[in-house]
Amino acid sequence: MARLYWVWTMLPRAAASSTANTKARTGWALLGMDTDRKRKSGQSMTHPCLHAGSGVLQGFTACRWCAASRYCKMPSAPPITTRTTMNKILFLAVPALLAMLLAIGPRPLVEAPSASTELPTDLDSHLRSREARFSDITPGAEKQIRWAHADRRQTDLAIIYLHGFSATRQETAPLSDLLGAHLQANVFHTRLRGHGRSGAAMAEASAGDWLADAREALAIGQRLGRRVLVIGTSTGATLASWLAVQHADAPVLAYVLISPNFAPKDPAATVLTWPWASYWTPLLLGREHQWQPHNEAQARYWSHRYPVQALLPMMALVKYVRAQPLEQVQAPLLVVYSREDQVVSAPAIEAAFARFGSPQKKLLALTDTQDPSHHVLAGDILSPRDTPRVQAAIFDFIATLPVSEPSDRAPR
């Protein structure tokens, strides 16, 4: 009885230091005392648990105390799963599950277009009929051929222009037309799918659509001239880089890349290429992306408000082209950019330029550029003062190339 009284008086201390299993521990303690009493009276003992009270005080169940002190061989109480153990399991399992879902989630993909582009004999009618499918094209943004001669004959050199993301052919106008007039070259201005229309139309295009537009432009350029000068600005220059890799045998005189987009200036844009981006991007950035045009002309010929989903194929394209084997490119290459560019990454431009395998290549960094964003480096809308500089740089570069036709040289 003295032992029972001692254990009973010590139970409050045990409860203060134990968890919700106090009742179970008390039961095991009483079982131990009952067994000890049976030992002294000579009764049969099924579970001879000793010193159970001490075990309770030290945080043991009776069976666990006996097992630890080797007083009996009674199996210990069933293990109790604590909240701490569950928290540890969740702490390890939840990140692993999230990592697995992130790894297998859908990513923005780029599907390369078919290798062949079928063109009819009458290119003007073909382009008009294709553009007539859309009733909301901004006048001056449609695909267009500027013929060097009234009889629309093929010229020694043709120029194709690939505009940038959210822009149109008016982006650097009249740069390409001025070059064409001086070089007596036919000029083709493309319109990338979804561009030059309502802002909502920007979300209708995929990266594969833009690659197909670039491939069509090169095919038209080869119809317009015996050799082709490819000019691209921003993401249009990204497309031109893809052409340089995929069409190494094309009769291209040179590639001119103006502020090429090999990575946006904001490194956070990389998350747009992550899995599930199409689901969480609207939640983080909102349903629409909007920016403020610098003037009325830019507001007219650029899409400055469009669904945020349109950014996904652009970033997928940039990542896709950056992974291309640029080292295999052998065509002459001129890259014009500004180290102060606020739209694309200047270090990414320099890194990509170093990778190009072209034996004849030049990297030209313009300073004191007129565009407030230092990105569109030619054209009446944003950089009229810089258009002659870029034009002269292209003429000078062409003059260094081993051309056989005098009409391809810059006028003196």
mmCIF file of C-alpha atoms in Angstrom:
data_model
loop_
_atom_site.group_PDB
_atom_site.id
_atom_site.type_symbol
_atom_site.label_atom_id
_atom_site.label_comp_id
_atom_site.label_asym_id
_atom_site.label_seq_id
_atom_site.Cartn_x
_atom_site.Cartn_y
_atom_site.Cartn_z
ATOM 1 C CA MET A 1 0.000 0.000 0.000
ATOM 2 C CA ALA A 2 2.879 2.327 0.760
ATOM 3 C CA ARG A 3 4.156 1.880 -2.790
ATOM 4 C CA LEU A 4 0.676 2.552 -4.246
ATOM 5 C CA TYR A 5 0.363 5.734 -2.194
ATOM 6 C CA TRP A 6 3.838 6.882 -3.280
ATOM 7 C CA VAL A 7 3.096 6.362 -6.950
ATOM 8 C CA TRP A 8 -0.276 8.048 -6.677
ATOM 9 C CA THR A 9 1.206 11.165 -5.074
ATOM 10 C CA MET A 10 3.861 11.386 -7.787
ATOM 11 C CA LEU A 11 1.419 11.094 -10.707
ATOM 12 C CA PRO A 12 0.891 14.885 -11.088
ATOM 13 C CA ARG A 13 4.630 15.305 -11.674
ATOM 14 C CA ALA A 14 4.577 12.533 -14.255
ATOM 15 C CA ALA A 15 1.617 14.128 -16.027
ATOM 16 C CA ALA A 16 3.402 17.459 -16.250
ATOM 17 C CA SER A 17 6.400 15.931 -18.006
ATOM 18 C CA SER A 18 4.576 13.495 -20.259
ATOM 19 C CA THR A 19 2.282 13.730 -23.299
ATOM 20 C CA ALA A 20 -1.303 12.676 -23.880
ATOM 21 C CA ASN A 21 -0.282 9.063 -23.141
ATOM 22 C CA THR A 22 -0.349 9.632 -19.331
ATOM 23 C CA LYS A 23 -3.386 7.458 -18.788
ATOM 24 C CA ALA A 24 -1.790 4.589 -20.625
ATOM 25 C CA ARG A 25 1.403 4.964 -18.632
ATOM 26 C CA THR A 26 -0.562 4.966 -15.349
ATOM 27 C CA GLY A 27 -2.289 1.773 -16.360
ATOM 28 C CA TRP A 28 1.019 0.081 -17.040
ATOM 29 C CA ALA A 29 2.338 1.282 -13.652
ATOM 30 C CA LEU A 30 -0.608 -0.185 -11.786
ATOM 31 C CA LEU A 31 -0.175 -3.414 -13.694
ATOM 32 C CA GLY A 32 3.429 -3.533 -12.531
ATOM 33 C CA MET A 33 2.486 -3.031 -8.876
ATOM 34 C CA ASP A 34 -0.220 -5.660 -9.086
ATOM 35 C CA THR A 35 2.263 -8.142 -10.488
ATOM 36 C CA ASP A 36 4.764 -7.331 -7.752
ATOM 37 C CA ARG A 37 2.108 -7.919 -5.115
ATOM 38 C CA LYS A 38 1.289 -11.315 -6.656
ATOM 39 C CA ARG A 39 4.991 -12.233 -6.546
ATOM 40 C CA LYS A 40 5.121 -11.669 -2.760
ATOM 41 C CA SER A 41 1.889 -13.586 -2.082
ATOM 42 C CA GLY A 42 2.979 -16.551 -4.171
ATOM 43 C CA GLN A 43 0.249 -16.072 -6.765
ATOM 44 C CA SER A 44 0.875 -16.832 -10.408
ATOM 45 C CA MET A 45 2.405 -13.975 -12.345
ATOM 46 C CA THR A 46 1.741 -13.566 -16.034
ATOM 47 C CA HIS A 47 3.703 -10.317 -16.406
ATOM 48 C CA PRO A 48 6.175 -9.787 -13.550
ATOM 49 C CA CYS A 49 6.827 -6.058 -14.086
ATOM 50 C CA LEU A 50 9.025 -4.486 -11.413
ATOM 51 C CA HIS A 51 9.748 -0.895 -10.394
ATOM 52 C CA ALA A 52 6.945 0.380 -12.610
ATOM 53 C CA GLY A 53 6.449 3.466 -10.510
ATOM 54 C CA SER A 54 10.002 4.591 -11.087
ATOM 55 C CA GLY A 55 9.504 4.036 -14.768
ATOM 56 C CA VAL A 56 6.473 6.314 -14.848
ATOM 57 C CA LEU A 57 8.362 9.069 -13.096
ATOM 58 C CA GLN A 58 11.155 8.918 -15.649
ATOM 59 C CA GLY A 59 8.855 9.001 -18.666
ATOM 60 C CA PHE A 60 8.690 5.219 -19.323
ATOM 61 C CA THR A 61 5.690 2.985 -19.594
ATOM 62 C CA ALA A 62 5.861 0.103 -17.182
ATOM 63 C CA CYS A 63 6.769 -2.439 -19.831
ATOM 64 C CA ARG A 64 9.382 -0.187 -21.348
ATOM 65 C CA TRP A 65 10.916 0.359 -17.900
ATOM 66 C CA CYS A 66 11.074 -3.343 -17.200
ATOM 67 C CA ALA A 67 12.525 -4.062 -20.605
ATOM 68 C CA ALA A 68 15.143 -1.409 -20.100
ATOM 69 C CA SER A 69 16.102 -2.633 -16.632
ATOM 70 C CA ARG A 70 15.848 -6.312 -17.656
ATOM 71 C CA TYR A 71 13.574 -7.229 -14.739
ATOM 72 C CA CYS A 72 11.255 -9.167 -16.986
ATOM 73 C CA LYS A 73 10.935 -10.289 -20.577
ATOM 74 C CA MET A 74 7.492 -8.857 -21.096
ATOM 75 C CA PRO A 75 7.253 -7.217 -24.540
ATOM 76 C CA SER A 76 7.231 -3.472 -24.490
ATOM 77 C CA ALA A 77 4.101 -1.465 -25.239
ATOM 78 C CA PRO A 78 3.250 -0.864 -28.887
ATOM 79 C CA PRO A 79 5.226 2.063 -30.286
ATOM 80 C CA ILE A 80 3.340 5.310 -30.268
ATOM 81 C CA THR A 81 3.626 7.512 -33.402
ATOM 82 C CA THR A 82 4.248 11.015 -32.161
ATOM 83 C CA ARG A 83 3.424 14.277 -33.830
ATOM 84 C CA THR A 84 7.137 15.027 -34.098
ATOM 85 C CA THR A 85 7.724 11.910 -36.175
ATOM 86 C CA MET A 86 4.847 12.766 -38.492
ATOM 87 C CA ASN A 87 6.166 16.277 -38.920
ATOM 88 C CA LYS A 88 9.559 14.894 -39.912
ATOM 89 C CA ILE A 89 7.952 12.610 -42.469
ATOM 90 C CA LEU A 90 5.912 15.451 -43.925
ATOM 91 C CA PHE A 91 8.963 17.711 -43.901
ATOM 92 C CA LEU A 92 10.777 15.254 -46.160
ATOM 93 C CA ALA A 93 7.865 13.990 -48.227
ATOM 94 C CA VAL A 94 6.195 17.252 -49.217
ATOM 95 C CA PRO A 95 9.277 18.839 -50.873
ATOM 96 C CA ALA A 96 10.020 15.567 -52.641
ATOM 97 C CA LEU A 97 6.467 15.403 -53.962
ATOM 98 C CA LEU A 98 6.571 19.020 -55.102
ATOM 99 C CA ALA A 99 9.911 18.461 -56.829
ATOM 100 C CA MET A 100 8.502 15.450 -58.645
ATOM 101 C CA LEU A 101 5.411 17.362 -59.774
ATOM 102 C CA LEU A 102 7.616 20.241 -60.908
ATOM 103 C CA ALA A 103 9.860 17.929 -62.901
ATOM 104 C CA ILE A 104 7.068 16.129 -64.740
ATOM 105 C CA GLY A 105 4.879 19.190 -65.281
ATOM 106 C CA PRO A 106 4.092 20.544 -68.761
ATOM 107 C CA ARG A 107 6.565 23.028 -70.200
ATOM 108 C CA PRO A 108 6.193 25.460 -73.113
ATOM 109 C CA LEU A 109 7.410 23.449 -76.093
ATOM 110 C CA VAL A 110 8.761 24.458 -79.496
ATOM 111 C CA GLU A 111 7.771 22.392 -82.510
ATOM 112 C CA ALA A 112 9.940 23.050 -85.551
ATOM 113 C CA PRO A 113 7.940 23.540 -88.772
ATOM 114 C CA SER A 114 8.193 21.310 -91.805
ATOM 115 C CA ALA A 115 11.343 21.677 -93.866
ATOM 116 C CA SER A 116 9.611 22.657 -97.108
ATOM 117 C CA THR A 117 7.678 25.832 -97.875
ATOM 118 C CA GLU A 118 5.485 25.777 -100.977
ATOM 119 C CA LEU A 119 5.069 29.138 -102.687
ATOM 120 C CA PRO A 120 2.903 30.012 -105.706
ATOM 121 C CA THR A 121 4.163 31.926 -108.714
ATOM 122 C CA ASP A 122 2.309 35.142 -107.868
ATOM 123 C CA LEU A 123 3.729 36.087 -104.505
ATOM 124 C CA ASP A 124 1.806 39.354 -104.169
ATOM 125 C CA SER A 125 -1.564 37.658 -104.632
ATOM 126 C CA HIS A 126 -0.516 34.895 -102.288
ATOM 127 C CA LEU A 127 0.404 37.315 -99.523
ATOM 128 C CA ARG A 128 -2.739 39.409 -99.991
ATOM 129 C CA SER A 129 -4.973 36.359 -99.762
ATOM 130 C CA ARG A 130 -3.186 35.120 -96.661
ATOM 131 C CA GLU A 131 -3.442 38.468 -94.913
ATOM 132 C CA ALA A 132 -7.082 38.919 -95.954
ATOM 133 C CA ARG A 133 -8.023 36.158 -93.514
ATOM 134 C CA PHE A 134 -7.615 38.670 -90.687
ATOM 135 C CA SER A 135 -9.853 41.713 -90.535
ATOM 136 C CA ASP A 136 -8.003 43.436 -87.701
ATOM 137 C CA ILE A 137 -4.521 43.884 -89.197
ATOM 138 C CA THR A 138 -3.235 47.400 -88.627
ATOM 139 C CA PRO A 139 -2.679 49.144 -91.985
ATOM 140 C CA GLY A 140 1.062 49.251 -92.567
ATOM 141 C CA ALA A 141 1.707 46.067 -90.588
ATOM 142 C CA GLU A 142 0.771 43.498 -93.243
ATOM 143 C CA LYS A 143 3.297 41.338 -95.099
ATOM 144 C CA GLN A 144 4.682 43.248 -98.048
ATOM 145 C CA ILE A 145 7.112 42.995 -100.946
ATOM 146 C CA ARG A 146 8.863 46.133 -102.110
ATOM 147 C CA TRP A 147 10.010 45.487 -105.674
ATOM 148 C CA ALA A 148 13.182 47.152 -106.912
ATOM 149 C CA HIS A 149 11.910 47.190 -110.516
ATOM 150 C CA ALA A 150 8.514 47.762 -112.060
ATOM 151 C CA ASP A 151 8.593 44.415 -113.861
ATOM 152 C CA ARG A 152 9.053 42.640 -110.506
ATOM 153 C CA ARG A 153 12.025 40.638 -111.636
ATOM 154 C CA GLN A 154 14.469 38.818 -109.429
ATOM 155 C CA THR A 155 17.420 40.891 -108.267
ATOM 156 C CA ASP A 156 20.966 39.895 -107.449
ATOM 157 C CA LEU A 157 20.275 40.567 -103.780
ATOM 158 C CA ALA A 158 17.060 40.384 -101.789
ATOM 159 C CA ILE A 159 16.485 41.621 -98.244
ATOM 160 C CA ILE A 160 14.101 40.067 -95.744
ATOM 161 C CA TYR A 161 13.186 41.746 -92.471
ATOM 162 C CA LEU A 162 12.043 39.886 -89.343
ATOM 163 C CA HIS A 163 10.542 42.205 -86.725
ATOM 164 C CA GLY A 164 10.610 41.692 -82.974
ATOM 165 C CA PHE A 165 8.119 40.427 -80.423
ATOM 166 C CA SER A 166 4.951 42.550 -80.183
ATOM 167 C CA ALA A 167 6.210 44.818 -83.005
ATOM 168 C CA THR A 168 5.620 45.056 -86.784
ATOM 169 C CA ARG A 169 7.631 45.897 -89.888
ATOM 170 C CA GLN A 170 7.379 49.585 -88.943
ATOM 171 C CA GLU A 171 9.740 48.859 -86.055
ATOM 172 C CA THR A 172 12.929 49.967 -87.852
ATOM 173 C CA ALA A 173 11.356 51.409 -91.009
ATOM 174 C CA PRO A 174 12.641 52.762 -93.332
ATOM 175 C CA LEU A 175 15.979 50.988 -92.711
ATOM 176 C CA SER A 176 15.357 47.934 -94.913
ATOM 177 C CA ASP A 177 13.791 49.961 -97.713
ATOM 178 C CA LEU A 178 16.730 52.381 -97.706
ATOM 179 C CA LEU A 179 19.129 49.459 -97.963
ATOM 180 C CA GLY A 180 17.067 47.971 -100.777
ATOM 181 C CA ALA A 181 17.015 51.221 -102.715
ATOM 182 C CA HIS A 182 20.799 51.645 -102.472
ATOM 183 C CA LEU A 183 21.524 48.005 -103.274
ATOM 184 C CA GLN A 184 18.816 47.692 -105.945
ATOM 185 C CA ALA A 185 17.394 44.789 -104.000
ATOM 186 C CA ASN A 186 13.868 43.475 -103.608
ATOM 187 C CA VAL A 187 12.693 43.653 -99.984
ATOM 188 C CA PHE A 188 10.246 41.429 -98.126
ATOM 189 C CA HIS A 189 8.734 42.451 -94.792
ATOM 190 C CA THR A 190 7.077 39.638 -92.895
ATOM 191 C CA ARG A 191 4.434 39.792 -90.168
ATOM 192 C CA LEU A 192 4.806 37.246 -87.421
ATOM 193 C CA ARG A 193 1.618 35.436 -86.533
ATOM 194 C CA GLY A 194 -0.520 37.256 -83.962
ATOM 195 C CA HIS A 195 1.295 40.560 -84.493
ATOM 196 C CA GLY A 196 -0.015 43.786 -85.957
ATOM 197 C CA ARG A 197 -3.535 42.942 -84.801
ATOM 198 C CA SER A 198 -5.534 43.232 -81.595
ATOM 199 C CA GLY A 199 -3.712 42.507 -78.372
ATOM 200 C CA ALA A 200 -5.703 39.316 -77.831
ATOM 201 C CA ALA A 201 -4.351 37.913 -81.108
ATOM 202 C CA MET A 202 -0.860 37.766 -79.595
ATOM 203 C CA ALA A 203 -1.931 34.723 -77.581
ATOM 204 C CA GLU A 204 -2.960 32.815 -80.729
ATOM 205 C CA ALA A 205 0.596 32.151 -81.888
ATOM 206 C CA SER A 206 3.140 29.551 -80.882
ATOM 207 C CA ALA A 207 6.905 29.562 -81.187
ATOM 208 C CA GLY A 208 6.536 27.041 -84.004
ATOM 209 C CA ASP A 209 4.303 29.492 -85.883
ATOM 210 C CA TRP A 210 7.015 32.142 -85.734
ATOM 211 C CA LEU A 211 9.642 29.689 -86.922
ATOM 212 C CA ALA A 212 7.363 28.868 -89.853
ATOM 213 C CA ASP A 213 7.021 32.593 -90.617
ATOM 214 C CA ALA A 214 10.808 32.946 -90.612
ATOM 215 C CA ARG A 215 11.217 29.947 -92.899
ATOM 216 C CA GLU A 216 8.592 31.350 -95.276
ATOM 217 C CA ALA A 217 10.404 34.700 -95.300
ATOM 218 C CA LEU A 218 13.678 33.032 -96.283
ATOM 219 C CA ALA A 219 11.926 31.058 -99.033
ATOM 220 C CA ILE A 220 10.377 34.258 -100.381
ATOM 221 C CA GLY A 221 13.751 35.971 -100.166
ATOM 222 C CA GLN A 222 15.290 33.249 -102.321
ATOM 223 C CA ARG A 223 12.557 33.821 -104.891
ATOM 224 C CA LEU A 224 13.173 37.562 -104.855
ATOM 225 C CA GLY A 225 16.960 37.460 -105.125
ATOM 226 C CA ARG A 226 19.831 35.196 -106.025
ATOM 227 C CA ARG A 227 21.290 35.918 -102.609
ATOM 228 C CA VAL A 228 19.581 37.064 -99.435
ATOM 229 C CA LEU A 229 20.462 39.566 -96.738
ATOM 230 C CA VAL A 230 18.605 38.602 -93.552
ATOM 231 C CA ILE A 231 17.909 41.375 -91.032
ATOM 232 C CA GLY A 232 16.220 40.735 -87.702
ATOM 233 C CA THR A 233 15.539 42.867 -84.655
ATOM 234 C CA SER A 234 15.152 41.572 -81.101
ATOM 235 C CA THR A 235 13.163 38.307 -81.247
ATOM 236 C CA GLY A 236 13.253 38.624 -85.037
ATOM 237 C CA ALA A 237 17.030 38.328 -84.689
ATOM 238 C CA THR A 238 16.463 35.213 -82.585
ATOM 239 C CA LEU A 239 14.521 33.745 -85.509
ATOM 240 C CA ALA A 240 17.289 34.790 -87.900
ATOM 241 C CA SER A 241 19.794 32.914 -85.733
ATOM 242 C CA TRP A 242 17.669 29.788 -86.035
ATOM 243 C CA LEU A 243 17.636 30.193 -89.823
ATOM 244 C CA ALA A 244 21.424 30.474 -89.799
ATOM 245 C CA VAL A 245 21.670 27.108 -88.048
ATOM 246 C CA GLN A 246 18.923 25.236 -89.867
ATOM 247 C CA HIS A 247 19.542 26.590 -93.380
ATOM 248 C CA ALA A 248 23.292 26.574 -93.656
ATOM 249 C CA ASP A 249 23.088 25.855 -97.400
ATOM 250 C CA ALA A 250 20.795 28.796 -98.191
ATOM 251 C CA PRO A 251 22.331 31.485 -100.445
ATOM 252 C CA VAL A 252 22.558 34.053 -97.648
ATOM 253 C CA LEU A 253 24.954 36.940 -98.103
ATOM 254 C CA ALA A 254 24.932 37.807 -94.396
ATOM 255 C CA TYR A 255 22.846 37.884 -91.241
ATOM 256 C CA VAL A 256 22.361 41.234 -89.513
ATOM 257 C CA LEU A 257 21.132 40.921 -85.933
ATOM 258 C CA ILE A 258 19.968 44.121 -84.247
ATOM 259 C CA SER A 259 19.595 43.857 -80.454
ATOM 260 C CA PRO A 260 19.103 40.083 -80.669
ATOM 261 C CA ASN A 261 17.029 38.509 -77.926
ATOM 262 C CA PHE A 262 19.110 35.714 -76.427
ATOM 263 C CA ALA A 263 17.761 36.485 -72.954
ATOM 264 C CA PRO A 264 15.603 39.253 -71.481
ATOM 265 C CA LYS A 265 17.365 41.793 -69.319
ATOM 266 C CA ASP A 266 15.263 40.723 -66.334
ATOM 267 C CA PRO A 267 16.630 37.305 -65.256
ATOM 268 C CA ALA A 268 13.335 36.555 -63.505
ATOM 269 C CA ALA A 269 11.804 35.993 -66.945
ATOM 270 C CA THR A 270 13.430 32.560 -66.910
ATOM 271 C CA VAL A 271 10.584 31.285 -64.733
ATOM 272 C CA LEU A 272 8.322 31.570 -67.792
ATOM 273 C CA THR A 273 10.040 28.447 -69.137
ATOM 274 C CA TRP A 274 9.409 26.398 -65.990
ATOM 275 C CA PRO A 275 6.876 23.551 -65.813
ATOM 276 C CA TRP A 276 3.257 24.548 -65.175
ATOM 277 C CA ALA A 277 4.057 28.125 -66.260
ATOM 278 C CA SER A 278 0.829 28.347 -68.241
ATOM 279 C CA TYR A 279 -1.105 27.761 -65.001
ATOM 280 C CA TRP A 280 0.661 29.909 -62.448
ATOM 281 C CA THR A 281 1.879 32.786 -64.655
ATOM 282 C CA PRO A 282 -1.558 34.486 -64.757
ATOM 283 C CA LEU A 283 -1.766 34.096 -60.969
ATOM 284 C CA LEU A 284 1.571 35.826 -60.418
ATOM 285 C CA LEU A 285 1.601 38.404 -63.219
ATOM 286 C CA GLY A 286 -2.088 38.909 -63.886
ATOM 287 C CA ARG A 287 -4.052 38.017 -66.992
ATOM 288 C CA GLU A 288 -2.575 40.810 -69.150
ATOM 289 C CA HIS A 289 0.850 42.311 -69.720
ATOM 290 C CA GLN A 290 0.950 46.026 -70.407
ATOM 291 C CA TRP A 291 3.631 48.645 -70.967
ATOM 292 C CA GLN A 292 3.647 52.341 -71.823
ATOM 293 C CA PRO A 293 4.530 53.298 -75.446
ATOM 294 C CA HIS A 294 6.949 56.179 -75.945
ATOM 295 C CA ASN A 295 4.824 57.891 -78.594
ATOM 296 C CA GLU A 296 1.653 57.531 -80.664
ATOM 297 C CA ALA A 297 3.380 55.731 -83.525
ATOM 298 C CA GLN A 298 4.729 53.073 -81.208
ATOM 299 C CA ALA A 299 1.280 52.688 -79.667
ATOM 300 C CA ARG A 300 -0.101 52.108 -83.160
ATOM 301 C CA TYR A 301 2.422 49.617 -84.512
ATOM 302 C CA TRP A 302 3.288 47.706 -81.326
ATOM 303 C CA SER A 303 1.023 45.527 -79.209
ATOM 304 C CA HIS A 304 1.494 47.120 -75.795
ATOM 305 C CA ARG A 305 -1.340 45.297 -74.027
ATOM 306 C CA TYR A 306 -1.838 41.576 -74.566
ATOM 307 C CA PRO A 307 -2.499 38.326 -72.638
ATOM 308 C CA VAL A 308 0.377 37.349 -70.392
ATOM 309 C CA GLN A 309 0.236 33.876 -71.955
ATOM 310 C CA ALA A 310 1.811 35.362 -75.102
ATOM 311 C CA LEU A 311 5.092 35.690 -73.220
ATOM 312 C CA LEU A 312 5.434 31.922 -72.841
ATOM 313 C CA PRO A 313 6.145 31.028 -76.500
ATOM 314 C CA MET A 314 8.531 33.966 -76.762
ATOM 315 C CA MET A 315 10.592 32.702 -73.840
ATOM 316 C CA ALA A 316 10.361 29.126 -75.105
ATOM 317 C CA LEU A 317 11.714 30.297 -78.468
ATOM 318 C CA VAL A 318 14.619 32.153 -76.863
ATOM 319 C CA LYS A 319 15.569 29.102 -74.808
ATOM 320 C CA TYR A 320 15.209 26.841 -77.855
ATOM 321 C CA VAL A 321 17.424 28.959 -80.118
ATOM 322 C CA ARG A 322 20.008 29.489 -77.400
ATOM 323 C CA ALA A 323 20.369 25.703 -77.252
ATOM 324 C CA GLN A 324 21.004 25.466 -81.006
ATOM 325 C CA PRO A 325 24.565 24.680 -82.206
ATOM 326 C CA LEU A 326 25.484 28.260 -83.071
ATOM 327 C CA GLU A 327 29.061 27.086 -83.456
ATOM 328 C CA GLN A 328 28.075 25.461 -86.764
ATOM 329 C CA VAL A 329 27.027 28.739 -88.398
ATOM 330 C CA GLN A 330 29.400 29.747 -91.191
ATOM 331 C CA ALA A 331 27.495 32.615 -92.818
ATOM 332 C CA PRO A 332 28.838 36.156 -92.310
ATOM 333 C CA LEU A 333 27.350 37.793 -89.235
ATOM 334 C CA LEU A 334 26.945 41.386 -88.060
ATOM 335 C CA VAL A 335 25.531 42.035 -84.588
ATOM 336 C CA VAL A 336 24.542 45.583 -83.630
ATOM 337 C CA TYR A 337 23.529 46.246 -80.042
ATOM 338 C CA SER A 338 23.741 48.629 -77.086
ATOM 339 C CA ARG A 339 25.279 47.742 -73.751
ATOM 340 C CA GLU A 340 22.590 49.920 -72.163
ATOM 341 C CA ASP A 341 19.735 47.856 -73.613
ATOM 342 C CA GLN A 342 16.835 47.833 -71.137
ATOM 343 C CA VAL A 343 14.874 45.070 -72.874
ATOM 344 C CA VAL A 344 17.325 42.254 -73.605
ATOM 345 C CA SER A 345 20.527 41.151 -71.906
ATOM 346 C CA ALA A 346 23.671 42.658 -73.413
ATOM 347 C CA PRO A 347 25.925 40.019 -71.767
ATOM 348 C CA ALA A 348 23.752 37.305 -73.326
ATOM 349 C CA ILE A 349 24.269 38.932 -76.743
ATOM 350 C CA GLU A 350 28.025 38.951 -76.256
ATOM 351 C CA ALA A 351 28.037 35.334 -75.077
ATOM 352 C CA ALA A 352 25.990 34.182 -78.064
ATOM 353 C CA PHE A 353 28.165 36.153 -80.482
ATOM 354 C CA ALA A 354 31.242 34.364 -79.146
ATOM 355 C CA ARG A 355 29.602 31.032 -79.902
ATOM 356 C CA PHE A 356 28.825 31.751 -83.562
ATOM 357 C CA GLY A 357 31.282 29.905 -85.782
ATOM 358 C CA SER A 358 31.162 32.448 -88.603
ATOM 359 C CA PRO A 359 34.666 33.176 -89.932
ATOM 360 C CA GLN A 360 33.500 36.681 -90.806
ATOM 361 C CA LYS A 361 31.622 38.221 -87.936
ATOM 362 C CA LYS A 362 31.527 41.609 -86.247
ATOM 363 C CA LEU A 363 30.087 42.806 -82.952
ATOM 364 C CA LEU A 364 29.235 46.510 -82.958
ATOM 365 C CA ALA A 365 28.191 48.240 -79.729
ATOM 366 C CA LEU A 366 26.453 51.561 -80.354
ATOM 367 C CA THR A 367 26.644 54.297 -77.738
ATOM 368 C CA ASP A 368 24.431 57.305 -77.103
ATOM 369 C CA THR A 369 21.451 55.653 -78.792
ATOM 370 C CA GLN A 370 18.219 57.587 -79.197
ATOM 371 C CA ASP A 371 15.657 54.978 -78.167
ATOM 372 C CA PRO A 372 14.850 55.534 -74.456
ATOM 373 C CA SER A 373 15.107 51.758 -73.984
ATOM 374 C CA HIS A 374 18.307 51.562 -76.096
ATOM 375 C CA HIS A 375 16.771 48.563 -77.849
ATOM 376 C CA VAL A 376 15.284 49.598 -81.212
ATOM 377 C CA LEU A 377 18.415 51.082 -82.757
ATOM 378 C CA ALA A 378 16.972 52.329 -86.046
ATOM 379 C CA GLY A 379 13.701 53.583 -87.495
ATOM 380 C CA ASP A 380 11.696 56.793 -87.647
ATOM 381 C CA ILE A 381 9.478 55.873 -84.705
ATOM 382 C CA LEU A 382 12.120 55.523 -81.988
ATOM 383 C CA SER A 383 15.596 56.115 -83.437
ATOM 384 C CA PRO A 384 15.560 58.352 -86.530
ATOM 385 C CA ARG A 385 18.937 59.800 -85.571
ATOM 386 C CA ASP A 386 20.514 56.333 -85.417
ATOM 387 C CA THR A 387 19.137 54.954 -88.683
ATOM 388 C CA PRO A 388 22.045 56.345 -90.775
ATOM 389 C CA ARG A 389 24.548 54.854 -88.303
ATOM 390 C CA VAL A 390 23.081 51.374 -88.587
ATOM 391 C CA GLN A 391 22.707 51.697 -92.346
ATOM 392 C CA ALA A 392 26.358 52.700 -92.695
ATOM 393 C CA ALA A 393 27.446 49.817 -90.453
ATOM 394 C CA ILE A 394 25.621 47.345 -92.696
ATOM 395 C CA PHE A 395 27.116 48.862 -95.841
ATOM 396 C CA ASP A 396 30.611 48.742 -94.358
ATOM 397 C CA PHE A 397 30.214 45.118 -93.319
ATOM 398 C CA ILE A 398 28.903 44.047 -96.723
ATOM 399 C CA ALA A 399 31.837 45.802 -98.369
ATOM 400 C CA THR A 400 34.226 43.465 -96.533
ATOM 401 C CA LEU A 401 32.550 40.327 -97.878
ATOM 402 C CA PRO A 402 33.907 38.467 -100.925
ATOM 403 C CA VAL A 403 31.057 39.391 -103.279
ATOM 404 C CA SER A 404 31.376 39.203 -107.040
ATOM 405 C CA GLU A 405 28.530 41.484 -108.036
ATOM 406 C CA PRO A 406 29.218 45.235 -107.862
ATOM 407 C CA SER A 407 25.514 45.904 -107.224
ATOM 408 C CA ASP A 408 25.912 44.348 -103.777
ATOM 409 C CA ARG A 409 28.453 46.915 -102.708
ATOM 410 C CA ALA A 410 27.623 50.095 -100.903
ATOM 411 C CA PRO A 411 27.270 53.183 -103.095
ATOM 412 C CA ARG A 412 30.263 55.491 -103.142
#
